[in-house]
mmCIF file of C-alpha atoms in Angstrom:
data_model
loop_
_atom_site.group_PDB
_atom_site.id
_atom_site.type_symbol
_atom_site.label_atom_id
_atom_site.label_comp_id
_atom_site.label_asym_id
_atom_site.label_seq_id
_atom_site.Cartn_x
_atom_site.Cartn_y
_atom_site.Cartn_z
ATOM 1 C CA MET A 1 0.039 0.128 0.139
ATOM 2 C CA ALA A 2 1.711 2.941 -0.767
ATOM 3 C CA GLU A 3 0.722 6.721 -1.526
ATOM 4 C CA GLU A 4 2.416 9.724 -2.157
ATOM 5 C CA ARG A 5 2.043 13.235 -1.421
ATOM 6 C CA GLY A 6 3.935 16.844 -2.885
ATOM 7 C CA PHE A 7 5.612 18.899 -0.570
ATOM 8 C CA ARG A 8 7.861 21.598 -0.468
ATOM 9 C CA SER A 9 11.463 21.830 1.561
ATOM 10 C CA ALA A 10 12.962 24.768 3.317
ATOM 11 C CA SER A 11 13.893 26.297 0.774
ATOM 12 C CA GLY A 12 11.266 26.313 -1.504
ATOM 13 C CA ALA A 13 11.795 23.674 -3.953
ATOM 14 C CA PRO A 14 9.375 21.137 -4.618
ATOM 15 C CA ILE A 15 9.950 17.347 -2.969
ATOM 16 C CA ALA A 16 7.755 14.185 -3.009
ATOM 17 C CA LEU A 17 6.764 12.343 -0.154
ATOM 18 C CA ARG A 18 5.936 8.588 -0.742
ATOM 19 C CA ARG A 19 4.406 6.330 1.885
ATOM 20 C CA ARG A 20 4.842 2.462 2.434
ATOM 21 C CA GLN A 21 3.494 0.045 4.442
ATOM 22 C CA HIS A 22 5.067 -3.524 3.930
ATOM 23 C CA SER A 23 3.342 -4.780 7.106
ATOM 24 C CA ALA A 24 1.891 -3.701 10.765
ATOM 25 C CA SER A 25 5.359 -3.176 12.159
ATOM 26 C CA CYS A 26 7.478 -2.266 8.979
ATOM 27 C CA ARG A 27 6.914 0.925 6.925
ATOM 28 C CA GLU A 28 9.441 3.019 4.542
ATOM 29 C CA LEU A 29 8.956 6.677 4.068
ATOM 30 C CA ALA A 30 11.004 7.996 0.911
ATOM 31 C CA VAL A 31 11.400 11.754 0.103
ATOM 32 C CA ARG A 32 12.463 12.151 -3.530
ATOM 33 C CA GLY A 33 14.212 16.044 -4.541
ATOM 34 C CA PRO A 34 14.212 17.499 -7.675
ATOM 35 C CA ARG A 35 16.142 15.899 -10.311
ATOM 36 C CA LEU A 36 18.738 17.701 -11.948
ATOM 37 C CA GLN A 37 17.613 20.448 -14.109
ATOM 38 C CA LEU A 38 18.607 21.005 -17.663
ATOM 39 C CA ARG A 39 18.652 24.808 -17.423
ATOM 40 C CA SER A 40 20.504 25.083 -14.326
ATOM 41 C CA LEU A 41 23.338 22.571 -16.078
ATOM 42 C CA SER A 42 23.298 24.501 -18.894
ATOM 43 C CA ALA A 43 23.989 27.676 -17.258
ATOM 44 C CA ALA A 44 26.995 26.252 -15.195
ATOM 45 C CA THR A 45 28.578 24.933 -18.042
ATOM 46 C CA SER A 46 28.173 28.182 -20.246
ATOM 47 C CA ALA A 47 29.330 30.415 -17.630
ATOM 48 C CA VAL A 48 32.516 28.314 -17.222
ATOM 49 C CA TRP A 49 33.286 28.167 -20.986
ATOM 50 C CA LEU A 50 32.496 32.072 -21.536
ATOM 51 C CA ALA A 51 34.528 32.611 -18.362
ATOM 52 C CA ALA A 52 37.549 30.135 -19.792
ATOM 53 C CA TYR A 53 36.741 31.873 -23.534
ATOM 54 C CA GLY A 54 37.399 35.119 -21.922
ATOM 55 C CA LEU A 55 40.619 33.527 -20.518
ATOM 56 C CA PHE A 56 41.641 32.589 -23.862
ATOM 57 C CA ALA A 57 41.061 35.785 -25.673
ATOM 58 C CA LEU A 58 43.038 37.493 -22.805
ATOM 59 C CA SER A 59 46.204 34.961 -22.673
ATOM 60 C CA GLU A 60 45.769 33.550 -26.295
ATOM 61 C CA ASN A 61 46.815 30.021 -24.150
ATOM 62 C CA SER A 62 44.867 27.619 -25.979
ATOM 63 C CA MET A 63 45.222 24.966 -22.918
ATOM 64 C CA VAL A 64 42.486 26.928 -20.841
ATOM 65 C CA LEU A 65 40.072 25.634 -23.314
ATOM 66 C CA SER A 66 40.471 22.056 -23.184
ATOM 67 C CA ALA A 67 41.182 22.903 -19.221
ATOM 68 C CA ALA A 68 37.601 24.103 -18.926
ATOM 69 C CA ILE A 69 36.308 21.329 -20.789
ATOM 70 C CA PHE A 70 37.865 18.865 -18.433
ATOM 71 C CA ILE A 71 37.112 20.969 -15.534
ATOM 72 C CA THR A 72 33.326 20.930 -16.635
ATOM 73 C CA LEU A 73 33.452 16.978 -17.223
ATOM 74 C CA ILE A 74 34.660 16.228 -13.957
ATOM 75 C CA GLY A 75 32.823 18.883 -11.896
ATOM 76 C CA LEU A 76 29.495 17.254 -13.206
ATOM 77 C CA ILE A 77 31.069 13.695 -12.342
ATOM 78 C CA VAL A 78 32.188 14.985 -9.236
ATOM 79 C CA TYR A 79 28.505 16.555 -8.365
ATOM 80 C CA LEU A 80 26.230 13.660 -9.711
ATOM 81 C CA HIS A 81 28.294 11.196 -7.608
ATOM 82 C CA PHE A 82 28.461 12.637 -4.288
ATOM 83 C CA VAL A 83 26.543 15.730 -3.640
ATOM 84 C CA LYS A 84 23.247 15.306 -5.468
ATOM 85 C CA ILE A 85 20.895 13.565 -3.540
ATOM 86 C CA ASP A 86 17.766 12.133 -5.159
ATOM 87 C CA GLN A 87 15.803 10.305 -2.754
ATOM 88 C CA GLU A 88 16.187 10.205 0.822
ATOM 89 C CA SER A 89 14.381 7.085 2.463
ATOM 90 C CA LEU A 90 13.435 5.936 6.001
ATOM 91 C CA LEU A 91 12.559 2.476 6.856
ATOM 92 C CA VAL A 92 11.397 1.422 9.900
ATOM 93 C CA ILE A 93 11.242 -2.340 11.137
ATOM 94 C CA GLY A 94 9.151 -2.358 14.316
ATOM 95 C CA SER A 95 11.366 -5.610 16.192
ATOM 96 C CA LEU A 96 14.825 -4.901 14.463
ATOM 97 C CA GLY A 97 15.627 -1.115 13.896
ATOM 98 C CA ILE A 98 15.749 1.464 11.214
ATOM 99 C CA GLN A 99 17.638 1.823 7.935
ATOM 100 C CA VAL A 100 18.701 5.171 6.548
ATOM 101 C CA THR A 101 19.549 5.052 2.682
ATOM 102 C CA SER A 102 20.286 7.703 0.443
ATOM 103 C CA SER A 103 20.758 7.305 -3.392
ATOM 104 C CA TYR A 104 22.762 9.711 -5.272
ATOM 105 C CA ALA A 105 22.346 10.753 -8.754
ATOM 106 C CA SER A 106 24.750 8.741 -10.086
ATOM 107 C CA GLY A 107 22.801 5.453 -8.262
ATOM 108 C CA LYS A 108 24.959 5.436 -5.685
ATOM 109 C CA GLU A 109 23.180 4.458 -2.442
ATOM 110 C CA SER A 110 24.650 4.952 1.104
ATOM 111 C CA THR A 111 22.886 2.963 3.992
ATOM 112 C CA THR A 112 23.308 3.126 7.784
ATOM 113 C CA PHE A 113 21.713 0.703 10.141
ATOM 114 C CA ILE A 114 20.192 1.608 13.435
ATOM 115 C CA GLU A 115 18.973 -1.224 15.615
ATOM 116 C CA ILE A 116 16.037 -0.709 18.027
ATOM 117 C CA GLY A 117 18.057 -1.042 21.189
ATOM 118 C CA GLN A 118 19.872 1.750 20.344
ATOM 119 C CA VAL A 119 16.987 3.952 19.334
ATOM 120 C CA LYS A 120 15.660 6.281 22.086
ATOM 121 C CA ASP A 121 13.139 8.104 19.751
ATOM 122 C CA VAL A 122 12.234 9.724 16.542
ATOM 123 C CA VAL A 123 11.770 13.418 17.473
ATOM 124 C CA ILE A 124 11.401 17.125 15.236
ATOM 125 C CA ASN A 125 14.122 19.300 16.771
ATOM 126 C CA GLU A 126 14.528 22.804 15.851
ATOM 127 C CA ALA A 127 18.428 24.536 15.632
ATOM 128 C CA ILE A 128 19.733 27.137 13.760
ATOM 129 C CA HIS A 129 20.915 26.443 10.760
ATOM 130 C CA MET A 130 22.903 29.226 8.371
ATOM 131 C CA GLN A 131 21.170 32.289 9.364
ATOM 132 C CA LYS A 132 17.769 30.294 9.365
ATOM 133 C CA VAL A 133 15.553 28.272 11.981
ATOM 134 C CA ILE A 134 14.717 24.850 10.641
ATOM 135 C CA TYR A 135 12.736 21.900 11.830
ATOM 136 C CA TYR A 136 14.105 18.428 11.573
ATOM 137 C CA LEU A 137 13.655 14.675 11.823
ATOM 138 C CA CYS A 138 16.165 13.119 14.111
ATOM 139 C CA ILE A 139 16.936 9.957 15.601
ATOM 140 C CA LEU A 140 18.025 9.988 19.380
ATOM 141 C CA LEU A 141 20.368 7.199 20.231
ATOM 142 C CA GLN A 142 19.795 5.675 23.383
ATOM 143 C CA ASP A 143 23.013 6.184 26.099
ATOM 144 C CA PRO A 144 23.869 3.100 27.697
ATOM 145 C CA GLU A 145 24.692 4.084 31.113
ATOM 146 C CA ASP A 146 21.569 6.437 31.480
ATOM 147 C CA PRO A 147 18.545 5.538 30.394
ATOM 148 C CA GLN A 148 16.931 8.852 30.308
ATOM 149 C CA GLY A 149 20.145 10.752 28.346
ATOM 150 C CA VAL A 150 20.672 10.856 24.311
ATOM 151 C CA SER A 151 24.169 9.824 23.641
ATOM 152 C CA GLU A 152 24.044 10.820 19.662
ATOM 153 C CA VAL A 153 21.512 12.544 17.566
ATOM 154 C CA VAL A 154 21.497 11.683 13.969
ATOM 155 C CA PRO A 155 19.718 14.252 11.905
ATOM 156 C CA LEU A 156 17.529 12.571 8.777
ATOM 157 C CA PHE A 157 16.697 14.276 5.470
ATOM 158 C CA GLN A 158 19.766 16.229 5.440
ATOM 159 C CA SER A 159 20.150 17.327 1.681
ATOM 160 C CA SER A 160 16.349 17.685 1.023
ATOM 161 C CA LYS A 161 15.301 19.316 4.500
ATOM 162 C CA PRO A 162 11.350 18.947 4.064
ATOM 163 C CA ARG A 163 9.460 21.208 5.890
ATOM 164 C CA LEU A 164 6.874 21.120 9.157
ATOM 165 C CA ASP A 165 3.966 19.714 7.495
ATOM 166 C CA CYS A 166 6.115 16.642 5.595
ATOM 167 C CA LEU A 167 7.893 15.912 8.636
ATOM 168 C CA ILE A 168 4.728 15.681 10.955
ATOM 169 C CA GLU A 169 3.601 12.804 8.703
ATOM 170 C CA VAL A 170 7.105 11.148 8.900
ATOM 171 C CA TYR A 171 6.780 11.615 12.798
ATOM 172 C CA LYS A 172 3.352 10.381 12.916
ATOM 173 C CA SER A 173 4.239 6.677 10.874
ATOM 174 C CA CYS A 174 7.631 6.416 13.040
ATOM 175 C CA GLN A 175 5.560 6.938 16.418
ATOM 176 C CA GLU A 176 2.875 4.758 15.303
ATOM 177 C CA ILE A 177 5.441 1.791 15.096
ATOM 178 C CA LEU A 178 7.751 2.888 17.853
ATOM 179 C CA GLU A 179 4.770 2.610 20.373
ATOM 180 C CA GLN A 180 4.226 -1.032 19.235
ATOM 181 C CA ARG A 181 7.338 -1.473 21.062
ATOM 182 C CA LYS A 182 6.227 -0.406 24.836
ATOM 183 C CA THR A 183 3.146 -2.234 24.520
ATOM 184 C CA ALA A 184 5.066 -5.817 23.251
ATOM 185 C CA PRO A 185 8.622 -5.070 24.940
ATOM 186 C CA GLN A 186 9.470 -8.661 26.436
ATOM 187 C CA SER A 187 9.134 -10.704 22.931
ATOM 188 C CA SER A 188 12.806 -9.822 22.300
ATOM 189 C CA ASN B 1 25.088 52.652 39.273
ATOM 190 C CA SER B 2 22.623 54.978 38.079
ATOM 191 C CA PRO B 3 23.319 57.196 35.109
ATOM 192 C CA ALA B 4 22.697 60.245 36.501
ATOM 193 C CA PRO B 5 24.591 63.463 35.920
ATOM 194 C CA LEU B 6 27.150 64.201 38.861
ATOM 195 C CA PRO B 7 29.372 66.770 39.401
ATOM 196 C CA GLU B 8 32.436 64.083 39.428
ATOM 197 C CA ARG B 9 31.128 62.826 35.933
ATOM 198 C CA ALA B 10 30.624 66.736 34.433
ATOM 199 C CA ILE B 11 34.706 67.291 35.531
ATOM 200 C CA TYR B 12 35.591 64.027 33.743
ATOM 201 C CA GLY B 13 33.414 64.745 30.471
ATOM 202 C CA PHE B 14 34.768 68.294 30.152
ATOM 203 C CA ALA B 15 38.274 66.856 30.603
ATOM 204 C CA LEU B 16 37.948 64.424 27.969
ATOM 205 C CA PHE B 17 36.946 66.843 25.801
ATOM 206 C CA LEU B 18 39.365 69.210 26.129
ATOM 207 C CA GLY B 19 41.989 66.237 25.690
ATOM 208 C CA SER B 20 40.367 64.645 22.982
ATOM 209 C CA TRP B 21 40.336 68.242 20.969
ATOM 210 C CA PHE B 22 44.059 68.655 21.734
ATOM 211 C CA GLY B 23 44.718 65.649 20.280
ATOM 212 C CA PHE B 24 43.257 66.252 17.356
ATOM 213 C CA ILE B 25 44.518 69.571 16.642
ATOM 214 C CA LEU B 26 48.018 68.039 17.716
ATOM 215 C CA TYR B 27 47.334 65.220 15.123
ATOM 216 C CA VAL B 28 46.811 67.651 12.492
ATOM 217 C CA ILE B 29 49.717 69.741 12.601
ATOM 218 C CA TRP B 30 51.794 66.355 12.528
ATOM 219 C CA ALA B 31 49.961 65.282 9.542
ATOM 220 C CA TYR B 32 49.782 68.976 7.553
ATOM 221 C CA ILE B 33 53.002 70.903 8.575
ATOM 222 C CA PRO B 34 56.106 70.010 6.445
ATOM 223 C CA GLU B 35 58.469 69.002 8.276
ATOM 224 C CA THR B 36 61.102 71.344 8.080
ATOM 225 C CA TRP B 37 59.008 73.981 9.371
ATOM 226 C CA LEU B 38 58.750 71.927 12.744
ATOM 227 C CA PHE B 39 62.314 71.174 12.683
ATOM 228 C CA SER B 40 62.872 74.976 12.133
ATOM 229 C CA LEU B 41 60.910 75.417 15.106
ATOM 230 C CA GLY B 42 62.932 72.778 17.158
ATOM 231 C CA LEU B 43 60.485 69.737 17.433
ATOM 232 C CA THR B 44 62.771 67.149 15.543
ATOM 233 C CA TYR B 45 61.452 64.320 17.665
ATOM 234 C CA TRP B 46 57.857 63.023 15.593
ATOM 235 C CA PRO B 47 57.156 59.590 14.560
ATOM 236 C CA GLN B 48 57.582 59.205 10.677
ATOM 237 C CA LYS B 49 54.560 61.077 8.857
ATOM 238 C CA TYR B 50 53.668 57.552 6.986
ATOM 239 C CA TRP B 51 51.538 56.795 10.109
ATOM 240 C CA ALA B 52 49.699 60.008 9.692
ATOM 241 C CA VAL B 53 48.063 57.914 6.993
ATOM 242 C CA ALA B 54 48.522 54.436 7.896
ATOM 243 C CA LEU B 55 47.080 54.495 11.437
ATOM 244 C CA PRO B 56 43.721 55.560 10.407
ATOM 245 C CA VAL B 57 43.641 53.034 7.418
ATOM 246 C CA TYR B 58 44.649 50.597 9.943
ATOM 247 C CA LEU B 59 41.867 51.096 12.402
ATOM 248 C CA LEU B 60 39.474 51.009 9.477
ATOM 249 C CA VAL B 61 40.560 48.105 7.645
ATOM 250 C CA ALA B 62 40.643 46.318 11.552
ATOM 251 C CA VAL B 63 36.871 47.522 12.137
ATOM 252 C CA GLY B 64 35.548 46.197 8.579
ATOM 253 C CA ILE B 65 37.264 42.627 9.119
ATOM 254 C CA GLY B 66 35.853 42.515 12.463
ATOM 255 C CA TYR B 67 32.304 42.692 10.902
ATOM 256 C CA ILE B 68 33.526 39.377 9.200
ATOM 257 C CA LEU B 69 35.125 38.150 12.287
ATOM 258 C CA LEU B 70 32.221 38.258 14.321
ATOM 259 C CA PHE B 71 29.979 36.765 11.933
ATOM 260 C CA GLY B 72 32.102 33.711 11.971
ATOM 261 C CA ILE B 73 32.809 33.180 15.082
ATOM 262 C CA ASN B 74 29.045 33.217 15.323
ATOM 263 C CA MET B 75 28.751 30.387 12.885
ATOM 264 C CA MET B 76 31.434 28.518 14.283
ATOM 265 C CA SER B 77 29.989 28.676 17.756
ATOM 266 C CA THR B 78 26.427 27.387 16.554
ATOM 267 C CA ALA B 79 26.196 23.581 17.738
ATOM 268 C CA PRO B 80 25.788 21.603 14.816
ATOM 269 C CA LEU B 81 22.635 19.475 14.006
ATOM 270 C CA ASN B 82 24.078 16.523 15.160
ATOM 271 C CA SER B 83 24.954 17.746 18.472
ATOM 272 C CA THR B 84 23.161 16.738 21.814
ATOM 273 C CA HIS B 85 23.173 20.519 22.760
ATOM 274 C CA THR B 86 20.583 21.119 20.509
ATOM 275 C CA ILE B 87 18.496 18.737 22.845
ATOM 276 C CA THR B 88 19.590 19.008 26.192
ATOM 277 C CA ASP B 89 22.382 20.677 28.517
ATOM 278 C CA ASN B 90 24.144 20.325 31.782
ATOM 279 C CA TYR B 91 21.482 22.189 33.677
ATOM 280 C CA ALA B 92 18.361 20.079 32.265
ATOM 281 C CA LYS B 93 20.466 16.998 32.908
ATOM 282 C CA LYS B 94 21.176 17.451 36.861
ATOM 283 C CA GLN B 95 17.823 19.455 37.705
ATOM 284 C CA GLN B 96 15.839 17.574 40.681
ATOM 285 C CA GLN B 97 11.954 16.158 39.929
ATOM 286 C CA LYS B 98 9.763 17.586 42.280
ATOM 287 C CA LYS B 99 7.100 15.757 43.540
ATOM 288 C CA PHE B 100 3.505 15.903 41.875
ATOM 289 C CA GLN B 101 1.240 16.958 44.384
ATOM 290 C CA GLU B 102 -2.649 17.000 43.557
ATOM 291 C CA GLU B 103 -4.383 20.545 42.949
ATOM 292 C CA ALA B 104 -1.157 22.571 42.900
ATOM 293 C CA ILE B 105 0.968 24.080 39.688
ATOM 294 C CA PRO B 106 3.486 21.628 38.731
ATOM 295 C CA ALA B 107 6.780 23.060 39.051
ATOM 296 C CA LEU B 108 8.893 24.675 36.617
ATOM 297 C CA ARG B 109 11.211 22.395 34.561
ATOM 298 C CA ASP B 110 13.140 21.062 31.421
ATOM 299 C CA ILE B 111 10.339 18.865 29.806
ATOM 300 C CA PRO B 112 12.274 16.212 27.779
ATOM 301 C CA ILE B 113 12.055 16.470 24.011
ATOM 302 C CA SER B 114 9.977 13.782 23.338
ATOM 303 C CA GLU B 115 7.066 15.006 25.627
ATOM 304 C CA VAL B 116 7.030 18.327 24.133
ATOM 305 C CA ASN B 117 7.051 16.439 20.504
ATOM 306 C CA ARG B 118 4.176 14.015 21.567
ATOM 307 C CA MET B 119 2.090 16.923 22.724
ATOM 308 C CA PHE B 120 2.556 18.964 19.619
ATOM 309 C CA PHE B 121 2.161 17.117 17.085
ATOM 310 C CA LEU B 122 0.284 13.337 17.374
ATOM 311 C CA PRO B 123 -3.025 14.804 18.861
ATOM 312 C CA GLU B 124 -5.557 14.495 16.011
ATOM 313 C CA LYS B 125 -8.278 16.438 17.851
#
């Protein structure tokens, strides 16, 4: 059972949240950001090539032009493989753990798994980030020594930065699953 | 410690006013009058005239850099998104829990973030 809704990111870009319920205690929430636009790619390439042509006109050195082409190609590959995140997804399995996956535009996927025993809670926190105050979803990890303490904070959806309405949907879905482990605590 | 006017403050203020005027006139004399004229008067021990321009420029550039530096220091001291300082701090961890009394206003305390979230975001009605 899957459903998809459109939202906005913190900077105004359109994003989509897709919710899939695999079973009663397993849910997958995926936030998909906007694809790389052709117009921004052409604008960046033209800007670099115009600057290189200007340098070539000044210096009469043709290496500048080939260097500009090289830089554009390498820069695009590095950007697609290391920077541009297409989709961030959260897979919550009630008795097992939480898996966070980031899929890059080049197809690379980077995954982190957090076991359910380490998860204290999933909360919406607000913090100051680059001259703005943003809401972001984060996983609080349990401190082994102190039952009330938080040892680490793992922020989620860092690159798509959804706004509060999308975060509330994700929060409610996660809390429905996390509450189940309180009602059935002794099974594992 | 009130900011009201007092006789001592009036005297300090006037002394500062005279002192700053004297310093300004001295600076203007040093900067504008040619060295030969000053030497002919017998006043030979002045700093180089280079400093008459250099010191104000240093001061203004320092003020400009200070703006950027303050901005940068603020950004560096902001806790990153993955730090526990955005959730709690030493005072909240060490606070004592007062016993709950019926029909009394609950004591002031730091509420944990999980409780706050449940209250804000979970109720449907």
